[in-house]
mmCIF file of C-alpha atoms and ligand atoms in Angstrom:
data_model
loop_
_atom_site.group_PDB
_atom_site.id
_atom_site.type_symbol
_atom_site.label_atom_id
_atom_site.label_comp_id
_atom_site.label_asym_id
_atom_site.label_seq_id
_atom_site.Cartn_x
_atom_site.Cartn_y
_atom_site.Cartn_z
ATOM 1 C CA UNK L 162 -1.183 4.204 17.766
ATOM 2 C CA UNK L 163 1.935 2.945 16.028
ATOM 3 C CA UNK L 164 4.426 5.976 16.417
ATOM 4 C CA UNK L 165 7.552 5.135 17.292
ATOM 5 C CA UNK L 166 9.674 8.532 16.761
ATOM 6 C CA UNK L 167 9.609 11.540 16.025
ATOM 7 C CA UNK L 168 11.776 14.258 14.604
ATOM 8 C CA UNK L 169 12.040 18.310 14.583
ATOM 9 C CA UNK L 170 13.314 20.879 12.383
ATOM 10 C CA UNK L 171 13.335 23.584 14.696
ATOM 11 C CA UNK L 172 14.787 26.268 11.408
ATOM 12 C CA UNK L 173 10.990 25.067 9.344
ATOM 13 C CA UNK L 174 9.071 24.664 12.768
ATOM 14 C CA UNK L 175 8.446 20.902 11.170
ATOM 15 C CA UNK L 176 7.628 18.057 12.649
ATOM 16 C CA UNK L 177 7.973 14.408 11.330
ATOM 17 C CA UNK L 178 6.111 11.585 12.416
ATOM 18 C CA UNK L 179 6.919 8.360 11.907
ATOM 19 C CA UNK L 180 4.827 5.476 11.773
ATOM 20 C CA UNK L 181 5.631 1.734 12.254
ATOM 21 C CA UNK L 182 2.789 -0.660 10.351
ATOM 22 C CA UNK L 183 2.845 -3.445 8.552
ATOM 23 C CA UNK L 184 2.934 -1.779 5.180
ATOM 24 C CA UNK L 185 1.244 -3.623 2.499
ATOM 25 C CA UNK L 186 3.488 -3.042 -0.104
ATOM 26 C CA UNK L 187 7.326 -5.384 0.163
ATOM 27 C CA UNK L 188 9.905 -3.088 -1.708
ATOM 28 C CA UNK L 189 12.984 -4.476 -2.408
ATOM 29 C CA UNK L 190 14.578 -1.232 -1.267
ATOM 30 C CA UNK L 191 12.314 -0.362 1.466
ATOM 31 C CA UNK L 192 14.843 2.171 3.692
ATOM 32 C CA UNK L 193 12.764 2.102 6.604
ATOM 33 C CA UNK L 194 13.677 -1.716 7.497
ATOM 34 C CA UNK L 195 17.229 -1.077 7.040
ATOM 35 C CA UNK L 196 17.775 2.364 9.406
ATOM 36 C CA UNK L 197 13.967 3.739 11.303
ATOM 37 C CA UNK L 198 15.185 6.672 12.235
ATOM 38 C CA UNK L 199 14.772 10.226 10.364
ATOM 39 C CA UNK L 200 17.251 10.455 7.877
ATOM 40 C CA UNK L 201 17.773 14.472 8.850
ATOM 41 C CA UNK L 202 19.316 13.149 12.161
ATOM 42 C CA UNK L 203 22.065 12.123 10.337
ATOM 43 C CA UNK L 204 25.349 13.948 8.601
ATOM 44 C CA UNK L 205 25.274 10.971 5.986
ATOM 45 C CA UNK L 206 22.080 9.216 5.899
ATOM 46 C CA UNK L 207 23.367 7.125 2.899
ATOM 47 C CA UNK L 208 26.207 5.877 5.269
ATOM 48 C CA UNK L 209 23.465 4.835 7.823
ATOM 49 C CA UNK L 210 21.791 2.845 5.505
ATOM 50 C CA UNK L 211 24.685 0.839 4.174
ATOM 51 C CA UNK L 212 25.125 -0.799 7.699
ATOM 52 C CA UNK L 213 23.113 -3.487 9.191
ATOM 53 C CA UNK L 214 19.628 -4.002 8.742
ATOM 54 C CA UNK L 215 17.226 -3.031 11.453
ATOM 55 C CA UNK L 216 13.763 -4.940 11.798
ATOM 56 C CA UNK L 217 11.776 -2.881 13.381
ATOM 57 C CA UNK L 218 11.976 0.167 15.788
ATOM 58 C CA UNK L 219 13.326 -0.350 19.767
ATOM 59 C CA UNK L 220 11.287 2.113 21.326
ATOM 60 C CA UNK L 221 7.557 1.870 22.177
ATOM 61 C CA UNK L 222 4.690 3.670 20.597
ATOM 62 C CA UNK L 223 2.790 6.725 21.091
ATOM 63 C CA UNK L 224 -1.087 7.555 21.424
ATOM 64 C CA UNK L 225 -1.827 10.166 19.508
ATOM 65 C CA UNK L 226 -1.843 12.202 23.145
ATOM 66 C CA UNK L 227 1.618 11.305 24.239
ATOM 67 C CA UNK L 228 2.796 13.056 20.889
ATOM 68 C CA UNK L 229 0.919 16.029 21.827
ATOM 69 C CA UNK L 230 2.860 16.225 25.444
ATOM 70 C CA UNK L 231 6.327 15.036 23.802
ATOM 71 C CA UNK L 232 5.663 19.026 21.720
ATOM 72 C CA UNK L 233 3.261 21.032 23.592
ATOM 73 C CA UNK L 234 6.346 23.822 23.714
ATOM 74 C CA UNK L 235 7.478 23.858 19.837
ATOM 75 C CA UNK L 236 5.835 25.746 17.550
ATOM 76 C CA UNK L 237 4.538 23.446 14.448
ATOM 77 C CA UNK L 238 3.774 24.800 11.079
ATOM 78 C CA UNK L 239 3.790 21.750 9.509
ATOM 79 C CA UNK L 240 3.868 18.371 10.762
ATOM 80 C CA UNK L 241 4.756 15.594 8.051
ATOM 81 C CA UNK L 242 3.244 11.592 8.698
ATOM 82 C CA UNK L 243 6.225 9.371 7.276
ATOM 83 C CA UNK L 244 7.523 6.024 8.299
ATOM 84 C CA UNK L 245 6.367 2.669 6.972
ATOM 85 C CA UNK L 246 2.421 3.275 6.168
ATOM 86 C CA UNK L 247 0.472 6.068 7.956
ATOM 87 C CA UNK L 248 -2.554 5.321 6.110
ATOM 88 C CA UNK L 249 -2.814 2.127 8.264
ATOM 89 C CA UNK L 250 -2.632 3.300 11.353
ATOM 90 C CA UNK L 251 -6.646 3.743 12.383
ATOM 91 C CA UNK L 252 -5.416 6.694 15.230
ATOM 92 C CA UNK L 253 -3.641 8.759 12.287
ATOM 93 C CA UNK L 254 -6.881 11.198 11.563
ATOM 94 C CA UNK L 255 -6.996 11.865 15.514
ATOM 95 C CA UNK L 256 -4.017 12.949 15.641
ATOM 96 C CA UNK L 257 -3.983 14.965 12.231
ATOM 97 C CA UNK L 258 -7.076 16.740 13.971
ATOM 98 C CA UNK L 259 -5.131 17.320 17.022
ATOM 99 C CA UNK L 260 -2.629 18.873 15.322
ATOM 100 C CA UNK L 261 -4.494 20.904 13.425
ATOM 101 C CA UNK L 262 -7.084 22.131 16.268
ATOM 102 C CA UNK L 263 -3.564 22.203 18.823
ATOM 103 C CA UNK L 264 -0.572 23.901 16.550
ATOM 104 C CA UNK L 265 -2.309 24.791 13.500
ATOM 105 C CA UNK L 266 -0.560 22.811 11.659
ATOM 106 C CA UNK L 267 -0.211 22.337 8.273
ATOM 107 C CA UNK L 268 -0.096 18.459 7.691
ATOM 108 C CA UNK L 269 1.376 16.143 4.755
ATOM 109 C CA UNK L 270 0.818 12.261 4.212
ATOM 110 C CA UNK L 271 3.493 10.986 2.535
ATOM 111 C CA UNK L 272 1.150 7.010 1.166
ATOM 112 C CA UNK L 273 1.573 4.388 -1.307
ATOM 113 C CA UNK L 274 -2.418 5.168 -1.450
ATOM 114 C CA UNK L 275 -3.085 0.988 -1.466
ATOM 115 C CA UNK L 276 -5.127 1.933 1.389
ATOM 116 C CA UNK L 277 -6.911 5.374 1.716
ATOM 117 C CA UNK L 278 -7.494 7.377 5.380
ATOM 118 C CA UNK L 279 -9.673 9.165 6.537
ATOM 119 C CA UNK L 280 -8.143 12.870 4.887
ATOM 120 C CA UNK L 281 -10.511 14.935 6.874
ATOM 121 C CA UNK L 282 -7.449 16.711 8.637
ATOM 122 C CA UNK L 283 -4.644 16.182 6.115
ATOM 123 C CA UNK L 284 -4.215 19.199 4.017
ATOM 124 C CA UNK L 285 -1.823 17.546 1.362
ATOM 125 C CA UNK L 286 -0.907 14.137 -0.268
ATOM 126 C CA UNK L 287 2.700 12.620 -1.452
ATOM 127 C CA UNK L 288 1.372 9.999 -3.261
ATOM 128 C CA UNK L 289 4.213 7.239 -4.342
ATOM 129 C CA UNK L 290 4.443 5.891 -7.598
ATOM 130 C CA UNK L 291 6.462 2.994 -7.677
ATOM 131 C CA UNK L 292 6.356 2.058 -11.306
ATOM 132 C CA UNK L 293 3.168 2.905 -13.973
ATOM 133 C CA UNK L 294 4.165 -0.721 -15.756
ATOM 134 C CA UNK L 295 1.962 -3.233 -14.128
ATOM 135 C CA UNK L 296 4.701 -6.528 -14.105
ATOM 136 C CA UNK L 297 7.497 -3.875 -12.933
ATOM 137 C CA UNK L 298 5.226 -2.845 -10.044
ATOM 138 C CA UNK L 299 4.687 -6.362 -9.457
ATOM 139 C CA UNK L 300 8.524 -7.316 -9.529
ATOM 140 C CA UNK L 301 9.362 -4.440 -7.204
ATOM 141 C CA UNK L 302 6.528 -4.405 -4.453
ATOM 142 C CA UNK L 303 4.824 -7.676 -4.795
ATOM 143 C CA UNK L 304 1.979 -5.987 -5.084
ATOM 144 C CA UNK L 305 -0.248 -4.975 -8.523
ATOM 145 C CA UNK L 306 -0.730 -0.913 -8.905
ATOM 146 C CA UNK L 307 -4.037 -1.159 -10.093
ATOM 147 C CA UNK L 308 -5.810 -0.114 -6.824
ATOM 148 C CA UNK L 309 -3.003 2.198 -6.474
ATOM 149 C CA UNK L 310 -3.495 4.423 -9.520
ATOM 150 C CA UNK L 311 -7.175 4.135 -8.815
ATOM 151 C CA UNK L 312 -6.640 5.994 -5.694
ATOM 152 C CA UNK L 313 -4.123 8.455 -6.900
ATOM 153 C CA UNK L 314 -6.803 9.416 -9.366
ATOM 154 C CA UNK L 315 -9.539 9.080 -6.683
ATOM 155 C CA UNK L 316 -7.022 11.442 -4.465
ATOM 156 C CA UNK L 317 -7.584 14.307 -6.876
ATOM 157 C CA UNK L 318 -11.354 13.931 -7.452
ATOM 158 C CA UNK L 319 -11.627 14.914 -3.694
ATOM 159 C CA UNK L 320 -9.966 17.787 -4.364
ATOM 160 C CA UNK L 321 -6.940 16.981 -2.382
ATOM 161 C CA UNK L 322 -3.582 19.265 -2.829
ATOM 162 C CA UNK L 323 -1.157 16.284 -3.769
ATOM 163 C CA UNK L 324 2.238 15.561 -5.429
ATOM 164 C CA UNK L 325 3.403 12.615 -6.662
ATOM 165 C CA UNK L 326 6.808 11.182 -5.732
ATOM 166 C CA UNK L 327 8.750 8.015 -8.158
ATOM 167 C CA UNK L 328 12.520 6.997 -7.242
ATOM 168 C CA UNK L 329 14.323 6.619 -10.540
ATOM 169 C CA UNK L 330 16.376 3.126 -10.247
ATOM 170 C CA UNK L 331 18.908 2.392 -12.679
ATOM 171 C CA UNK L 332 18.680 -0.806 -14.919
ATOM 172 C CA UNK L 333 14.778 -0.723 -13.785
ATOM 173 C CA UNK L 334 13.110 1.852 -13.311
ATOM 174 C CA UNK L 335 14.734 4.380 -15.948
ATOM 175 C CA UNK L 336 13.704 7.129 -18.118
ATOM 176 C CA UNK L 337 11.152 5.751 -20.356
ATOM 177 C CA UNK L 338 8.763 4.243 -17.328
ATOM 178 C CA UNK L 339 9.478 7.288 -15.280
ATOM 179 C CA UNK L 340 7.737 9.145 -19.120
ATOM 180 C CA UNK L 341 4.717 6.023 -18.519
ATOM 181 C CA UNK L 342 4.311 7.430 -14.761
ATOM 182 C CA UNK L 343 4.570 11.379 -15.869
ATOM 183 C CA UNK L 344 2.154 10.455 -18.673
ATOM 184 C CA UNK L 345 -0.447 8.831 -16.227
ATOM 185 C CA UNK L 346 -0.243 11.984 -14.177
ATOM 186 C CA UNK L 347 -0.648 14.581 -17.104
ATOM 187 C CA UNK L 348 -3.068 13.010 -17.903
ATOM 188 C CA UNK L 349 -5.218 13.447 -14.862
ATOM 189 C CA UNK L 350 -3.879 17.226 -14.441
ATOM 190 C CA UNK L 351 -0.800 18.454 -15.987
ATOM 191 C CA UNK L 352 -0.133 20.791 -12.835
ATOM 192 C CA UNK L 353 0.292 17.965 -9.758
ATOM 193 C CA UNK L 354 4.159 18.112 -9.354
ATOM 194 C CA UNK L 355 6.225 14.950 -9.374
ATOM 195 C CA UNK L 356 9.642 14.826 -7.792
ATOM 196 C CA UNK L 357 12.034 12.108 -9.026
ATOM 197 C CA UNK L 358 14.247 10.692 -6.394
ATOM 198 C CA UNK L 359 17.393 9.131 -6.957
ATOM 199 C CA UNK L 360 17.784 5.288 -5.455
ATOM 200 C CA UNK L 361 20.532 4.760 -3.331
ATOM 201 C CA UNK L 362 21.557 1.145 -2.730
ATOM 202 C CA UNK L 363 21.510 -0.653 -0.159
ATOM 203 C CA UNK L 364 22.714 -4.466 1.083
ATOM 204 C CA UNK L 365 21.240 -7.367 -0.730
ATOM 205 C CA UNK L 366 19.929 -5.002 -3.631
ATOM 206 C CA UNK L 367 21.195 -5.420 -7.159
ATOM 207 C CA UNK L 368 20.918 -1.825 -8.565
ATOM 208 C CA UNK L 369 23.373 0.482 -8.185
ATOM 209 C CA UNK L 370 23.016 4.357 -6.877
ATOM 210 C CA UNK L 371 21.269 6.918 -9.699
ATOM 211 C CA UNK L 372 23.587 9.714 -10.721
ATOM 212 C CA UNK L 373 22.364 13.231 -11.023
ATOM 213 C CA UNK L 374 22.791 13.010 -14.375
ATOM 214 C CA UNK L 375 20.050 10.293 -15.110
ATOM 215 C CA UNK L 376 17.555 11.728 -12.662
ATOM 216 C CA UNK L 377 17.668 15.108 -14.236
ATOM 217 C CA UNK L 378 17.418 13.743 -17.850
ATOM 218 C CA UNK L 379 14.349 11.564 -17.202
ATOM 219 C CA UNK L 380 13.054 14.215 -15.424
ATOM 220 C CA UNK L 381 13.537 16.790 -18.428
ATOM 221 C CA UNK L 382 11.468 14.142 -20.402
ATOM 222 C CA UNK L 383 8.879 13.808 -18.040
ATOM 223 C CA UNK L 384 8.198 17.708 -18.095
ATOM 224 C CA UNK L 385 6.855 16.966 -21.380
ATOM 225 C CA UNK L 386 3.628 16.026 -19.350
ATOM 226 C CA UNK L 387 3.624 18.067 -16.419
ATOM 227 C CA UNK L 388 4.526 21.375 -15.576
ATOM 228 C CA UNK L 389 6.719 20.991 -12.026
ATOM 229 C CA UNK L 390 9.369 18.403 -11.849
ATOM 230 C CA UNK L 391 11.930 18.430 -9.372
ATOM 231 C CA UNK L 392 14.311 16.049 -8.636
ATOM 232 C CA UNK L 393 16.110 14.631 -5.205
ATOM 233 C CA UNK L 394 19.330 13.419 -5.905
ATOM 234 C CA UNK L 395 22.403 12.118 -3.434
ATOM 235 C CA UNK L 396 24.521 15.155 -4.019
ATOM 236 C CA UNK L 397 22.142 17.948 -2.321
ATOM 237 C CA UNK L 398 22.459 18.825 0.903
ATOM 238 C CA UNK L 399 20.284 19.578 3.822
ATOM 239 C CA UNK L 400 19.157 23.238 4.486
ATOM 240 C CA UNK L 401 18.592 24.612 8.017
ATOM 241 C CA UNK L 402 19.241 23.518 11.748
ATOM 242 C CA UNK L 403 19.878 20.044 12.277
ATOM 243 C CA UNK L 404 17.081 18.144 13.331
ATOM 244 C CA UNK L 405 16.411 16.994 16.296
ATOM 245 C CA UNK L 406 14.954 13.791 17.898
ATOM 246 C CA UNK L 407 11.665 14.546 19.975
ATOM 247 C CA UNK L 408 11.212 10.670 20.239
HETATM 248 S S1 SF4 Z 654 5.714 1.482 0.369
HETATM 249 FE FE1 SF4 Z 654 7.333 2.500 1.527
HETATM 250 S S2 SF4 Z 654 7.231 1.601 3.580
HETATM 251 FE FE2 SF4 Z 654 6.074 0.254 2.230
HETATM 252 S S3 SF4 Z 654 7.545 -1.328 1.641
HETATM 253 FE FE3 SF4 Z 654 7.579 0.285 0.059
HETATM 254 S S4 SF4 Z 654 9.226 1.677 0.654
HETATM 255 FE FE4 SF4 Z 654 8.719 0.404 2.453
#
């Protein structure tokens, strides 16, 4: 299995897991390449990020049983599958059904849903929308979004609890796509939430960091379509214990 860390919040009982796969998406601000680790580790994650970039992770991977030893002794109500792709990793659903049948967990895929995994033990979806415009997508990920909406939409016809997450950039992806993306999603069911995170830049990017300011207006136009929009922006702070590195 391809997990290389993980993190706990011992205030929320939550445990993130972080994946390391060749993710079939290329963002032009993918975080993960620049720092690995769990961004609650840090006092200033955004400080983190602005130093060198990192490659790949140094420490080796888990099997899905190793993770289970590394927390047999904290209590996990909800255990969160981040990193590069989860979705690719083939050992994800074992240990989504360990956790489950183990801690009880309640567990969360955060995917760009190009690929789709087995969801047998994942009780909830954050499904990324990098941009609804087709040549924007393109420009941004290398990648077209066709399958990708396809399998947002597919997401819901199973009857899967899922959100949808966008990152408002500024000078590309601004209020009016951000209305394309809420749009697409109302349309499909006005009541999946979106949150609208705020880019932060990083080395060798063009765009600059998103004030408050814009995230909150494009998300006031986007609740035209859908009835929970929340927004993630640089100036909030962390709630609760500090985490803590398992892995
Ligand atoms: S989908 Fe996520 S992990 Fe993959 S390249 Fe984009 S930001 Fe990085």
């Amino acid at each position: 299995m391809r997990v290389y860390h993980l993190a706990y919040d011992a205030s929320a009982a939550s445990l993130d897991v972080h994946f390391w796969t060749a993710c079939s998406l290329h963002c032009r601000a993918c975080y993960v390449a620049y720092n690995p680790l769990d961004f609650g580790l840090f006092d200033d994650p955004i400080a983190e990020l602005s130093k060198t970039k990192i490659l790949c992770p140094d420490s080796a991977y888990l099997s899905p049983d190793q993770v289970m030893g590394l927390i047999k002794d904290l209590p996990v109500k909800s255990a969160v599958f981040v990193g590069t792709e989860p979705s690719l990793d083939p050992e994800l659903p074992e240990l989504a059904r360990l956790l489950h049948n183990n801690k009880g967990s309640y567990n969360i895929l955060l995917t760009n849903a190009f690929q789709l995994a087995d969801m047998s033990d994942i009780d909830e979806l954050i499904v990324s929308i990098k941009a609804f415009d087709r040549q924007k997508h393109l420009e941004y990920t290398g990648v077209d979004n066709i399958r990708i909406l396809d399998n947002f939409k597919s997401i819901y016809c199973r009857r899967k609890k899922m959100q949808a997450e966008t990152v408002y950039i500024p000078g590309f992806i601004e209020m009016d796509e951000i209305e394309r993306i809420a749009a697409f999603i109302g349309e499909i069911d006005p009541a999946i939430p979106l949150r609208i995170d705020a880019f932060f830049t990083v080395p060798g990017v063009k765009w600059r960091s998103a004030t408050a300011d814009e995230v909150e207006a494009a998300a006031e136009r986007a609740r035209a379509y859908l009835q929970k929009v929340n927004c993630l922006t640089l100036e909030m702070k962390r709630i609760g214990e500090k985490v803590i590195r398992v892995y």
